[in-house]
Tab-separated table of C-alpha atoms and ligand atoms in Angstrom:
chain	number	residue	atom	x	y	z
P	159	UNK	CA	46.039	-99.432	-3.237
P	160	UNK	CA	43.223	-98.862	-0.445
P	161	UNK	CA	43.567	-101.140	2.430
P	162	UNK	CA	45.813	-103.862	2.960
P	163	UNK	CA	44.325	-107.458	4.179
P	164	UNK	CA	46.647	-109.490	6.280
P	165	UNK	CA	46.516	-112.967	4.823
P	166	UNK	CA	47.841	-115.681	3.808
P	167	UNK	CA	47.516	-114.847	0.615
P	168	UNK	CA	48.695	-111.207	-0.494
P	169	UNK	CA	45.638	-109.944	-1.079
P	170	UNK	CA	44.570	-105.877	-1.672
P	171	UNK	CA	41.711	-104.191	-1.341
P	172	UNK	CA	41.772	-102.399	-4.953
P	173	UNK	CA	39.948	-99.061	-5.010
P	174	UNK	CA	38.423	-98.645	-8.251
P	175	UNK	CA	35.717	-95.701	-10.123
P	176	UNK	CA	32.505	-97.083	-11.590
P	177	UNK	CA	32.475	-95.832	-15.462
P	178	UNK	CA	28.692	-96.396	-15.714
P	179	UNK	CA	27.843	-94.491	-13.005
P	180	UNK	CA	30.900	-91.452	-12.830
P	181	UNK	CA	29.946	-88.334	-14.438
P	182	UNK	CA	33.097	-86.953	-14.867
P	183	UNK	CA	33.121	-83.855	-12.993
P	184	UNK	CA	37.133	-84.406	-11.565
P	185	UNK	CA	35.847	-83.502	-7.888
P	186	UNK	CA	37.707	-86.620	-6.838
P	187	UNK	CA	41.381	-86.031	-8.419
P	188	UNK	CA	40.834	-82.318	-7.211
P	189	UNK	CA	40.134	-84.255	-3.588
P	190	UNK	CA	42.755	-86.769	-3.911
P	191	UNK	CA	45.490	-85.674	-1.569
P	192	UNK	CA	48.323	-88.115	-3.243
P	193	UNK	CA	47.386	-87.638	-6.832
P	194	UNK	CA	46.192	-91.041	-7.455
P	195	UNK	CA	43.341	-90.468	-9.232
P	196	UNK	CA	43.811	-89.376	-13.223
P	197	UNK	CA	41.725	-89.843	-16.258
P	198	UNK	CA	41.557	-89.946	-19.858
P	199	UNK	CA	38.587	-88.717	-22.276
P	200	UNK	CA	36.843	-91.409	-21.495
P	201	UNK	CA	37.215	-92.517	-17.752
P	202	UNK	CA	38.649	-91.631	-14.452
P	203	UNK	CA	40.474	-94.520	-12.586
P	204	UNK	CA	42.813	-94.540	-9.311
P	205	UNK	CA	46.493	-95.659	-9.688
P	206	UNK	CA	46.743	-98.572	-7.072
P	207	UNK	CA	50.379	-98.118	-7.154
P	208	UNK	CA	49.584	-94.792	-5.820
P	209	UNK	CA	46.254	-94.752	-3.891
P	210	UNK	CA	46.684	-95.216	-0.208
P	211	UNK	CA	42.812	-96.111	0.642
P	212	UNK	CA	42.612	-92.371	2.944
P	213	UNK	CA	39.594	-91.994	0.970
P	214	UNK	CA	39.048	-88.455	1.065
P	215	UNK	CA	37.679	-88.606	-1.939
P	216	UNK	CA	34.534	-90.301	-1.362
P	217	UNK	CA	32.610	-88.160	0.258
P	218	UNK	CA	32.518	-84.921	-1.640
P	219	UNK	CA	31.508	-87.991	-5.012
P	220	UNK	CA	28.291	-86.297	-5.717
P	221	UNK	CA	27.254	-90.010	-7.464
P	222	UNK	CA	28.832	-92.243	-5.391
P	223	UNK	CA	30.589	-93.529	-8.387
P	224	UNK	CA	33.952	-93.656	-6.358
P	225	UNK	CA	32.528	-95.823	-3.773
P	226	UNK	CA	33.783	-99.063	-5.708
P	227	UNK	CA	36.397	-101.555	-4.266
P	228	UNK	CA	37.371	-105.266	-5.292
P	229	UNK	CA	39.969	-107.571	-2.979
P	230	UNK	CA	42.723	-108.454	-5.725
P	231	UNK	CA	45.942	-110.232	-5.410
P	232	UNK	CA	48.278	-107.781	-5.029
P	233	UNK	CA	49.984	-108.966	-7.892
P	234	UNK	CA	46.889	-108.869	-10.089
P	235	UNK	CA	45.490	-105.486	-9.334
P	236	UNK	CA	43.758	-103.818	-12.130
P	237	UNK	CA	46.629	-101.155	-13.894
P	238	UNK	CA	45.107	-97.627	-14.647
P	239	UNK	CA	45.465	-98.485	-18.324
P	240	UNK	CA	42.909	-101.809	-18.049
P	241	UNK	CA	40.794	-99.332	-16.188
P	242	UNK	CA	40.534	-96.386	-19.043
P	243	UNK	CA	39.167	-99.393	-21.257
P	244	UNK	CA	36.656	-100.071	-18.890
P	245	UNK	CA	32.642	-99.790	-19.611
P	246	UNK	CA	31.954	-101.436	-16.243
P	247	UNK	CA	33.372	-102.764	-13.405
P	248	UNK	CA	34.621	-106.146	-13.292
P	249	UNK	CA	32.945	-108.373	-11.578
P	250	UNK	CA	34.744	-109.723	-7.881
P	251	UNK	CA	36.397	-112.742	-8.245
P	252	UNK	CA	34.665	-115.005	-5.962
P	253	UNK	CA	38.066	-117.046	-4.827
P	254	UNK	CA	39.477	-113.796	-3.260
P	255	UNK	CA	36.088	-112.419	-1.977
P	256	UNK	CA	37.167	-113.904	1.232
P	257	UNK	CA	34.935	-112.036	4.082
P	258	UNK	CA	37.808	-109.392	5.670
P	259	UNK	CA	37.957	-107.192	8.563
P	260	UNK	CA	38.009	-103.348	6.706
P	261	UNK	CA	37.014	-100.176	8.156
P	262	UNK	CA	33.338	-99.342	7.597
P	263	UNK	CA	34.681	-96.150	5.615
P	264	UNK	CA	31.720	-94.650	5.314
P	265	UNK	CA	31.138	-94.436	8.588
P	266	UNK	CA	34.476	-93.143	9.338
P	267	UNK	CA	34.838	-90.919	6.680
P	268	UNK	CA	37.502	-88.404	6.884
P	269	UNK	CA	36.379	-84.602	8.034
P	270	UNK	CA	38.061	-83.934	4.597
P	271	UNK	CA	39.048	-80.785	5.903
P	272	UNK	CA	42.620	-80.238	4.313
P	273	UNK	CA	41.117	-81.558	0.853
P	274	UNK	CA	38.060	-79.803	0.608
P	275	UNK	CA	36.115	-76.277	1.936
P	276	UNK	CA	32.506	-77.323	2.207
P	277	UNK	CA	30.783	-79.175	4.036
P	278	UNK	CA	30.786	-83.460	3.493
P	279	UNK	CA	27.280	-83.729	5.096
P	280	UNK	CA	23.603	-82.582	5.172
P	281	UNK	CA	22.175	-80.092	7.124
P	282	UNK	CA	20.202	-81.657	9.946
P	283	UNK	CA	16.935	-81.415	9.270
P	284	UNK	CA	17.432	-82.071	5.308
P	285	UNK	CA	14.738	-84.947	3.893
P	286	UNK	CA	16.609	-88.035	3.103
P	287	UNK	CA	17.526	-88.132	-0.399
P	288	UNK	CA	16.854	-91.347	-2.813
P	289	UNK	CA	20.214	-91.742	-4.997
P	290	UNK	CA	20.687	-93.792	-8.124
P	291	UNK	CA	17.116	-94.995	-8.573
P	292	UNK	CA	18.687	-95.079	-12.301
P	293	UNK	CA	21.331	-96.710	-13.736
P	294	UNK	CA	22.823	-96.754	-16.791
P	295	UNK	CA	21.983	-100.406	-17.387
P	296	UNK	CA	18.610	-99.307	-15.910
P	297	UNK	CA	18.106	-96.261	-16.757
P	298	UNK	CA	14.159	-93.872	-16.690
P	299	UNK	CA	12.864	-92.250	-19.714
P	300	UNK	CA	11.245	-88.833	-19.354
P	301	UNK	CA	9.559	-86.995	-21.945
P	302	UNK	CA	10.108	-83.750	-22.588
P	303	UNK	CA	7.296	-81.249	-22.181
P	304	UNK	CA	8.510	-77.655	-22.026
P	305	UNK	CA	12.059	-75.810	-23.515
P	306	UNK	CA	12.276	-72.105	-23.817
P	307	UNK	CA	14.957	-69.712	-23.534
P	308	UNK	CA	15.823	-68.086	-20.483
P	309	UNK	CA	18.388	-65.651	-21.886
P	310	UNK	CA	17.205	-62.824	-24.337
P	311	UNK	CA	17.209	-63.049	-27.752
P	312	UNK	CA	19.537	-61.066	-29.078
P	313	UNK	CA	22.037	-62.183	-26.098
P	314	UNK	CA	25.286	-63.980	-26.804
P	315	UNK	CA	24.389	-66.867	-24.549
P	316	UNK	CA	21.493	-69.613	-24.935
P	317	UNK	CA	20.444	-70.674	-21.257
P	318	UNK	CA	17.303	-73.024	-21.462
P	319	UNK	CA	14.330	-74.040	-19.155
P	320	UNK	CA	13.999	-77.652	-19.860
P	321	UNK	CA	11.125	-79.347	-18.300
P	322	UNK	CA	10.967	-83.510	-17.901
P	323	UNK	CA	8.225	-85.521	-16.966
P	324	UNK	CA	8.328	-89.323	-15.990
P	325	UNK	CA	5.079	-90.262	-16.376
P	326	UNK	CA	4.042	-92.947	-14.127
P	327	UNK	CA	7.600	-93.834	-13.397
P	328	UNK	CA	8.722	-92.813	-9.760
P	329	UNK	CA	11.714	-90.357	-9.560
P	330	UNK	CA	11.734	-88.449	-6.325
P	331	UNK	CA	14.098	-85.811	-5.817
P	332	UNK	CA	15.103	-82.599	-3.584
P	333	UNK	CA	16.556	-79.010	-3.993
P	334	UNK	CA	20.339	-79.409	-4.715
P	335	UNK	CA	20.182	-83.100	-6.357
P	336	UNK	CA	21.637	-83.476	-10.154
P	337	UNK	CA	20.409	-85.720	-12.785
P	338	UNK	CA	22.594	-87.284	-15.411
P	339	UNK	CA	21.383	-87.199	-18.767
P	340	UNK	CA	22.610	-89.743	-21.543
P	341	UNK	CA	23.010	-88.106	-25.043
P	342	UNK	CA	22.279	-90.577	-27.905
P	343	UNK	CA	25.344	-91.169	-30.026
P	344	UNK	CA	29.139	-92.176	-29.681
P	345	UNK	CA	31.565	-90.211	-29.290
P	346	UNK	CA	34.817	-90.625	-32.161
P	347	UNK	CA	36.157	-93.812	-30.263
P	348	UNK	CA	32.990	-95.658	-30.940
P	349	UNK	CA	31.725	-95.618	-27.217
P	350	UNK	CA	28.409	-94.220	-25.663
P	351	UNK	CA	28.417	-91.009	-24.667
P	352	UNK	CA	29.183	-90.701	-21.079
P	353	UNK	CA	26.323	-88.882	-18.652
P	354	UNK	CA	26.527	-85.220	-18.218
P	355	UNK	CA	25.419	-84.050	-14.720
P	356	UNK	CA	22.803	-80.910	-14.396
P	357	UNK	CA	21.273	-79.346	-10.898
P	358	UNK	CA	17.507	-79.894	-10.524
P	359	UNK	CA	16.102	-76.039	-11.110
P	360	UNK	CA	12.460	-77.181	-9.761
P	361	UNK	CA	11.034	-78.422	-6.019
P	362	UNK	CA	10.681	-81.574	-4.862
P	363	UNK	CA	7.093	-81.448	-5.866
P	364	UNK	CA	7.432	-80.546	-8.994
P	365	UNK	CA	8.015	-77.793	-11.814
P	366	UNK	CA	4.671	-77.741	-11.659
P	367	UNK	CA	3.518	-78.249	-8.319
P	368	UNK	CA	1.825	-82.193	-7.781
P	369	UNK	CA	3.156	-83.286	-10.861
P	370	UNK	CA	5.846	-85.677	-11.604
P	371	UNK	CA	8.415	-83.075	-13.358
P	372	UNK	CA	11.274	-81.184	-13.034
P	373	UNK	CA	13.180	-78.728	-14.640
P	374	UNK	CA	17.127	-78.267	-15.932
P	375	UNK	CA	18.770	-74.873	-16.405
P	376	UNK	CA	20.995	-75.686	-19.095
P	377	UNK	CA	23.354	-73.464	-20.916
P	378	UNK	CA	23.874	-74.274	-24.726
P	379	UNK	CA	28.084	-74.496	-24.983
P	380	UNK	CA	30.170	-74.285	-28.480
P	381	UNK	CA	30.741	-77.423	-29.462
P	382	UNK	CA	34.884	-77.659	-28.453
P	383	UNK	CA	37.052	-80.771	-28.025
P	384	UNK	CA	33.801	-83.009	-27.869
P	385	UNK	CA	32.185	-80.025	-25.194
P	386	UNK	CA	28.869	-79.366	-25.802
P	387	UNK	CA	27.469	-82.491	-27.367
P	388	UNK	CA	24.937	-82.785	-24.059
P	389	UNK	CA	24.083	-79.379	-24.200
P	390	UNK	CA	23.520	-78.296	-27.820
P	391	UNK	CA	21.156	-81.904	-27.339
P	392	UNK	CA	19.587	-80.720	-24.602
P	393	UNK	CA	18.695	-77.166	-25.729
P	394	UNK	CA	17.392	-78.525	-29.446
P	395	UNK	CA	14.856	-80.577	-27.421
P	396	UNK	CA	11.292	-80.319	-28.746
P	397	UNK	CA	8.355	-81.377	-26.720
P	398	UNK	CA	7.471	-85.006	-27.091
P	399	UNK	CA	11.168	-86.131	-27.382
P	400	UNK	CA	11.988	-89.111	-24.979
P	401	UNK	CA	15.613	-88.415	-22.716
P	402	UNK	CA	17.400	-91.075	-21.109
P	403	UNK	CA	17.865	-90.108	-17.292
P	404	UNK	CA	19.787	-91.979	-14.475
P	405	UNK	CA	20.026	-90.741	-11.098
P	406	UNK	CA	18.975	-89.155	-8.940
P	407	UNK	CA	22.531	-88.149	-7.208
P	408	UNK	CA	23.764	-85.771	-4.436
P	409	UNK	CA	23.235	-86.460	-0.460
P	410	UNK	CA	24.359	-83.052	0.867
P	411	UNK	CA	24.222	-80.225	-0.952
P	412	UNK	CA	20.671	-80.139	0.205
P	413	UNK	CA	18.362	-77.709	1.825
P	414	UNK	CA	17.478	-77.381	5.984
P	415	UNK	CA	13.928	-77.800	6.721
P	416	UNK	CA	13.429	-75.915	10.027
P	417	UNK	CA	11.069	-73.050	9.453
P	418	UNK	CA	13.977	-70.450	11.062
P	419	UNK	CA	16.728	-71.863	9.362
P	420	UNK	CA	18.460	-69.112	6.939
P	421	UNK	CA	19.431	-69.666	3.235
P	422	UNK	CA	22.359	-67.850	2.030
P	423	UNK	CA	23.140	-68.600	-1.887
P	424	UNK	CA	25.558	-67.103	-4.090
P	425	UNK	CA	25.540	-68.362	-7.807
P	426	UNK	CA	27.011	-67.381	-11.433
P	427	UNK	CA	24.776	-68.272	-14.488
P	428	UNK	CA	23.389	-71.819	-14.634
P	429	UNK	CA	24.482	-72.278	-10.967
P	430	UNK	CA	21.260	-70.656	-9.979
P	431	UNK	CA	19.241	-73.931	-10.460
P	432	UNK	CA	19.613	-75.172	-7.125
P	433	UNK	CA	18.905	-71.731	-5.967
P	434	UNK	CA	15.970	-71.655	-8.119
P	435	UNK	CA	14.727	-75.035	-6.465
P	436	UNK	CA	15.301	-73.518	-2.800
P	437	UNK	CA	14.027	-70.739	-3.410
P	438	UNK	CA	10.855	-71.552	-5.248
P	439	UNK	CA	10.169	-74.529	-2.366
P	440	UNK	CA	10.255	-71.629	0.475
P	441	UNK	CA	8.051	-69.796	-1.517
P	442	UNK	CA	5.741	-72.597	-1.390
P	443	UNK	CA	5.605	-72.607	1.876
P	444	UNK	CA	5.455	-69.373	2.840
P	445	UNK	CA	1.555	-69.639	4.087
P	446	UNK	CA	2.846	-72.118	6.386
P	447	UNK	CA	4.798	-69.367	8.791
P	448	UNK	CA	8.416	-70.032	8.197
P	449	UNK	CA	10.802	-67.086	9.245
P	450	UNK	CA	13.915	-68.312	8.075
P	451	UNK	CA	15.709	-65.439	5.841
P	452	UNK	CA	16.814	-66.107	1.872
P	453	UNK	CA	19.416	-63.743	0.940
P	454	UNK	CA	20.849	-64.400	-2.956
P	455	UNK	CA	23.707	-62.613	-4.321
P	456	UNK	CA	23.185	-63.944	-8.549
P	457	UNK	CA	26.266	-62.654	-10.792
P	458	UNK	CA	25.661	-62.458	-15.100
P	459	UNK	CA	27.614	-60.983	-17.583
P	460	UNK	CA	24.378	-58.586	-18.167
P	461	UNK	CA	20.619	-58.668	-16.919
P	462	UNK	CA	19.640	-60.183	-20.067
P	463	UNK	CA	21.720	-62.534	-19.509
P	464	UNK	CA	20.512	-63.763	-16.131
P	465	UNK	CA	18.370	-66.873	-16.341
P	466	UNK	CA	14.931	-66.110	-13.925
P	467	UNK	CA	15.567	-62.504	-13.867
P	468	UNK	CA	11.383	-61.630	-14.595
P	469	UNK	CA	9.774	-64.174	-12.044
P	470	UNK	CA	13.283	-63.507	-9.900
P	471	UNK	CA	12.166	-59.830	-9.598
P	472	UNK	CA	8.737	-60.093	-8.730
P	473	UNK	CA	9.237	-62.201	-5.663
P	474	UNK	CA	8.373	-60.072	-2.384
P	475	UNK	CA	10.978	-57.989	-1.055
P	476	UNK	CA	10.150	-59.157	2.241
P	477	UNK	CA	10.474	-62.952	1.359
P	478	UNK	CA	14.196	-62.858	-0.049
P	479	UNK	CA	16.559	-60.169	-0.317
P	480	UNK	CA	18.398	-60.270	-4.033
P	481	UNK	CA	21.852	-59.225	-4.879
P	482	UNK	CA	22.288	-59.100	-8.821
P	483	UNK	CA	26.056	-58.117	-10.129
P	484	UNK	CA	26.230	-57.922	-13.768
P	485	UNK	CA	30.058	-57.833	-15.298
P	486	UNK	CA	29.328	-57.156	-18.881
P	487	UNK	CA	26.944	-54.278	-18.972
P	488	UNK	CA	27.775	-51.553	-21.454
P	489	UNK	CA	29.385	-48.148	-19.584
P	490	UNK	CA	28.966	-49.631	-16.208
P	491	UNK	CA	31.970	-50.930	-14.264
P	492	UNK	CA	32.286	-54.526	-13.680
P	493	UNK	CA	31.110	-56.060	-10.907
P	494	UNK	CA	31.164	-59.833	-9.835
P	495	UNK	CA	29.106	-61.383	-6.693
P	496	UNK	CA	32.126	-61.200	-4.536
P	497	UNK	CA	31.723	-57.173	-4.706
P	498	UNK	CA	28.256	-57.260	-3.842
P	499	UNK	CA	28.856	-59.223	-1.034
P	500	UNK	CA	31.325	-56.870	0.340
P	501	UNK	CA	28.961	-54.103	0.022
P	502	UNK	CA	26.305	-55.912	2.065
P	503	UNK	CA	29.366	-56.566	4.245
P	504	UNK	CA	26.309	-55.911	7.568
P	505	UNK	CA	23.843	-58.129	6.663
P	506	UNK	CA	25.910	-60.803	5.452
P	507	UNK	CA	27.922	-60.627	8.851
P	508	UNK	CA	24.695	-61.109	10.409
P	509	UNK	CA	23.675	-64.236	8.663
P	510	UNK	CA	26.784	-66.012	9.196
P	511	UNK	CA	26.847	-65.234	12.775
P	512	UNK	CA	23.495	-66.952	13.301
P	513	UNK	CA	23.794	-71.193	13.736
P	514	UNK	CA	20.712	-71.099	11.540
P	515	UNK	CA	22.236	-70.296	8.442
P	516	UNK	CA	23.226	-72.096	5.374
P	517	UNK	CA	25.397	-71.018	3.056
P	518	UNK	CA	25.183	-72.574	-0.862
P	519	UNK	CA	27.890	-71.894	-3.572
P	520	UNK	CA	27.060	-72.713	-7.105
P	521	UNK	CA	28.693	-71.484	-10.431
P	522	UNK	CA	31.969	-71.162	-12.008
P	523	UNK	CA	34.598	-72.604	-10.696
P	524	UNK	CA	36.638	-69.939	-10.431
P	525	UNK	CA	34.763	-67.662	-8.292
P	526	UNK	CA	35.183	-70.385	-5.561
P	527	UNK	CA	38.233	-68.997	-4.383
P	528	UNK	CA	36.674	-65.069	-4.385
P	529	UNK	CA	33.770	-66.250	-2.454
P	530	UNK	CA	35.094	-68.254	0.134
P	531	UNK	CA	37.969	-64.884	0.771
P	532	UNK	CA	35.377	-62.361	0.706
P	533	UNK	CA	33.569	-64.535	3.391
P	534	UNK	CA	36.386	-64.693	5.194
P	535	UNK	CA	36.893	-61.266	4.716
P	536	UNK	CA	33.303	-59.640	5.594
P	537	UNK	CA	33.648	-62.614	8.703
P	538	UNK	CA	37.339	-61.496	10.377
P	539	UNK	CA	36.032	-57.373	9.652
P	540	UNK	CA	32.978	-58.273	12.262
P	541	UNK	CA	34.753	-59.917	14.486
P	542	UNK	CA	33.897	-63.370	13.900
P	543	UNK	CA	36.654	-65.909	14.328
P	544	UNK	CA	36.604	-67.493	10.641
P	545	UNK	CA	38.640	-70.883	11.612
P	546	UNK	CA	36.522	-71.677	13.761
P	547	UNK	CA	33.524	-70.387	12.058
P	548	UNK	CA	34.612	-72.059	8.907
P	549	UNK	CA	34.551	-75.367	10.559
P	550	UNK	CA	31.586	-75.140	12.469
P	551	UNK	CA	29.995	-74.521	9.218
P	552	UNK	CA	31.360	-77.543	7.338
P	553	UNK	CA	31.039	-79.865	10.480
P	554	UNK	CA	27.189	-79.049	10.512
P	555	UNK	CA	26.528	-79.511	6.778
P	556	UNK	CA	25.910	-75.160	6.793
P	557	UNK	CA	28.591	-74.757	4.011
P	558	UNK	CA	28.031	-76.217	0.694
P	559	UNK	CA	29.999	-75.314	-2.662
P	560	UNK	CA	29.515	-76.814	-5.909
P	561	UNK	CA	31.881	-75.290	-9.060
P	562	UNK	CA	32.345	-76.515	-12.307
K	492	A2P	P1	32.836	-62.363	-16.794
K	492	A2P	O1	32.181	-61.212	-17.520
K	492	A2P	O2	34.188	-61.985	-16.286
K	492	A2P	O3	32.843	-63.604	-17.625
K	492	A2P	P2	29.088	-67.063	-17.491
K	492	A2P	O4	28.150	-66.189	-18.242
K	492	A2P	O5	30.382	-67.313	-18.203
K	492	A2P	O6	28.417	-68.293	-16.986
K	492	A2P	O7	29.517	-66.245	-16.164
K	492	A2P	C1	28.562	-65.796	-15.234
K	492	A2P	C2	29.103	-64.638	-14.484
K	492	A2P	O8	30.172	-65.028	-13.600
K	492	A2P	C3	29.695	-63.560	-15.400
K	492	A2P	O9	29.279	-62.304	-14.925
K	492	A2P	C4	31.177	-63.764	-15.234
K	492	A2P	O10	31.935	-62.600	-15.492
K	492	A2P	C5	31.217	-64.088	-13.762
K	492	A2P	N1	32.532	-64.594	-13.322
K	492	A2P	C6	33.550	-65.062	-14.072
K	492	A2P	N2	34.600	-65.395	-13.304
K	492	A2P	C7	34.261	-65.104	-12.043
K	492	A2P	C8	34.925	-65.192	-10.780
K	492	A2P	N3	36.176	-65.646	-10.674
K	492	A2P	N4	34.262	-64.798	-9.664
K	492	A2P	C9	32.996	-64.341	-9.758
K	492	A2P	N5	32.313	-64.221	-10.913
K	492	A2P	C10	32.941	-64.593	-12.048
């Protein structure tokens, strides 16, 4: 039930999930070491029955919507079924808000290594993000000023450019942060549409550089068991249309700013928006003499079906070295990122040898798993002792994986 408080009075610090502010990505019942954490299809809530405070899940929260914690009696804590019929928090009652000696958690924050493989911190010389600017009871409007289609025509799947602009309104962000986006509507229970989460796909200064913008690469999904309602109303967009935003979120899947530090990214499909970001921020600043190396290895079902692959090919050799693997193309075998890798087994080694580089996982879940073994893999065949290596990495925010 998170920590205990020895009073008089049995009272419990209650850890609880903030509904306006959770996007729903499970990252903290995957975390959760003790199964406390469960949801419905509306909200995810901890069991205090269950919950033991370790909070291991709070630092891989990419909102900070798990952050949340009210001193109950013990006989009074809130049951997992008031929670799923939550909107908001409750407020904390004031008579049991008595001032109590509890670890500064987030201070102390586990080295989550058991319950999670990358890294719970920033690299060292990342800029300090700004985090939930935006609120749900608060949140900005942006306007919509560019949506094309990244994917060909005739391909099967509809992956989007979507630009925003806030106007006047201040929304700073950096390569790697998410937005949420609020769809209009409700869904069949009569609630609001909870936010859907999407990687920035633009620099910190911009889609366009000194302007107040960014873009989304978002991929339209069949509309399935409520799936898809953010998406289809993302990618039917025109410009002019006004989008509800809150957000900014994410504190450490971000991107080193020393000049030699390396970026290593491996993405499937839409995860190449925060690769986009990095990628096209380095670019930026390539007059400005940094020698840091970008290696990408991008996997697609086909090259038509690779968001960026025109302006992806025409960057200079010499300024990142690109890895495509394509799984669906007609009479050639199928290949995945994890088999490109191996066969770059060399340079790879040589990357993850050097305490410069970074390594950034974004994509489908499931080729988590394949990428993390055939970096194990490509590490133990060059001699590199991967425990070690592995936690070094994570330890100095070098290793960062976000699936979905
Ligand atoms: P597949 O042809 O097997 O679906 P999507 O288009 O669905 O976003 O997927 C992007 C790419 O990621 C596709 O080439 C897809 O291949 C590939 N992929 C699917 N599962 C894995 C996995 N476990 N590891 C690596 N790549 C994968």
């Amino acid at each position: 039930m998170g920590a205990h408080i020895e009073t008089g009075i049995d009272i419990v610090r209650q850890h609880l999930i903030d509904p306006e502010i959770c996007i729903r990505c499970n990252t903290c019942e995957e975390t959760c070491p003790i199964d406390a954490i469960t949801h419905d299809g509306v909200n995810y809530v901890v069991n205090a029955q269950v919950c033991n405070g370790c909070i291991a899940c709070v630092p891989p929260c990419p909102t900070g919507a798990i952050d949340n914690w009210r001193n109950v009696l013990r006989s009074e804590a809130y049951s997992i079924d008031d929670q799923f019929g939550w909107d908001a928090l409750p407020a904390q009652h004031e008579e049991i808000n008595a001032p109590v000696e509890v670890p500064a958690h987030n201070d102390e924050a586990p080295v989550a290594s058991d319950t999670v493989g990358g890294s719970t911190v920033a690299p060292w010389s990342a800029a300090r993000p700004y985090v939930q600017l935006y609120t749900h009871k608060a949140p900005a409007l942006a306007t919509v000023v560019g949506n094309f289609r990244l994917t060909d025509a005739a391909a099967p799947s509809d992956i989007r450019h979507i630009v925003l602009d806030f106007g006047a309104l201040p929304f700073p962000v950096l390569e790697g942060q998410s937005i949420g986006i609020l769809p209009p509507g409700t869904s069949a229970d009569g609630r609001a549409h909870h936010a859907r989460q999407y990687s920035i796909a633009s620099p910190r200064d911009g889609e366009r550089p000194g302007y107040n913008n960014l873009s989304l690469t978002v991929k339209r999904v069949q509309h399935e068991d409520g799936n898809g309602v953010c998406s289809n109303y993302l990618c039917d967009l025109k410009k002019g249309d006004v989008v509800t935003v809150i957000g900014p979120f994410g504190n450490t899947f971000l991107m080193p700013n020393h000049p030699d530090s390396h970026l290593l990214m491996i993405c499937t499909g839409t995860g190449s928006a925060p690769m986009r970001a990095m990628t096209e921020y380095r670019r930026r600043r390539r007059a400005t003499g940094e020698t840091g190396k970008l290696m990408l290895f991008f996997g697609a079902r086909t090259r038509g079906e690779l968001p960026y692959f025109g302006p992806l090919m025409s960057l200079p050799k010499d300024f990142i070295d690109t890895n495509l693997a394509f799984s669906r193309t007609p009479g050639e075998a199928k290949r995945y990122v994890q088999d490109v890798m191996r066969e770059r087994a060399d340079d790879v080694a040589q990357l993850l040898g050097d305490g410069n580089t970074h390594v950034y996982v974004c994509g489908l879940r499931g080729m988590e798993d394949g990428v993390m073994q055939t970096l194990e893999f490509i590490a133990r065949s060059h001699s590199l002792d991967w425990p070690a290596l592995w936690e070094r990495l994570r330890r100095e925010g070098r290793l960062h994986l976000e699936t979905y």
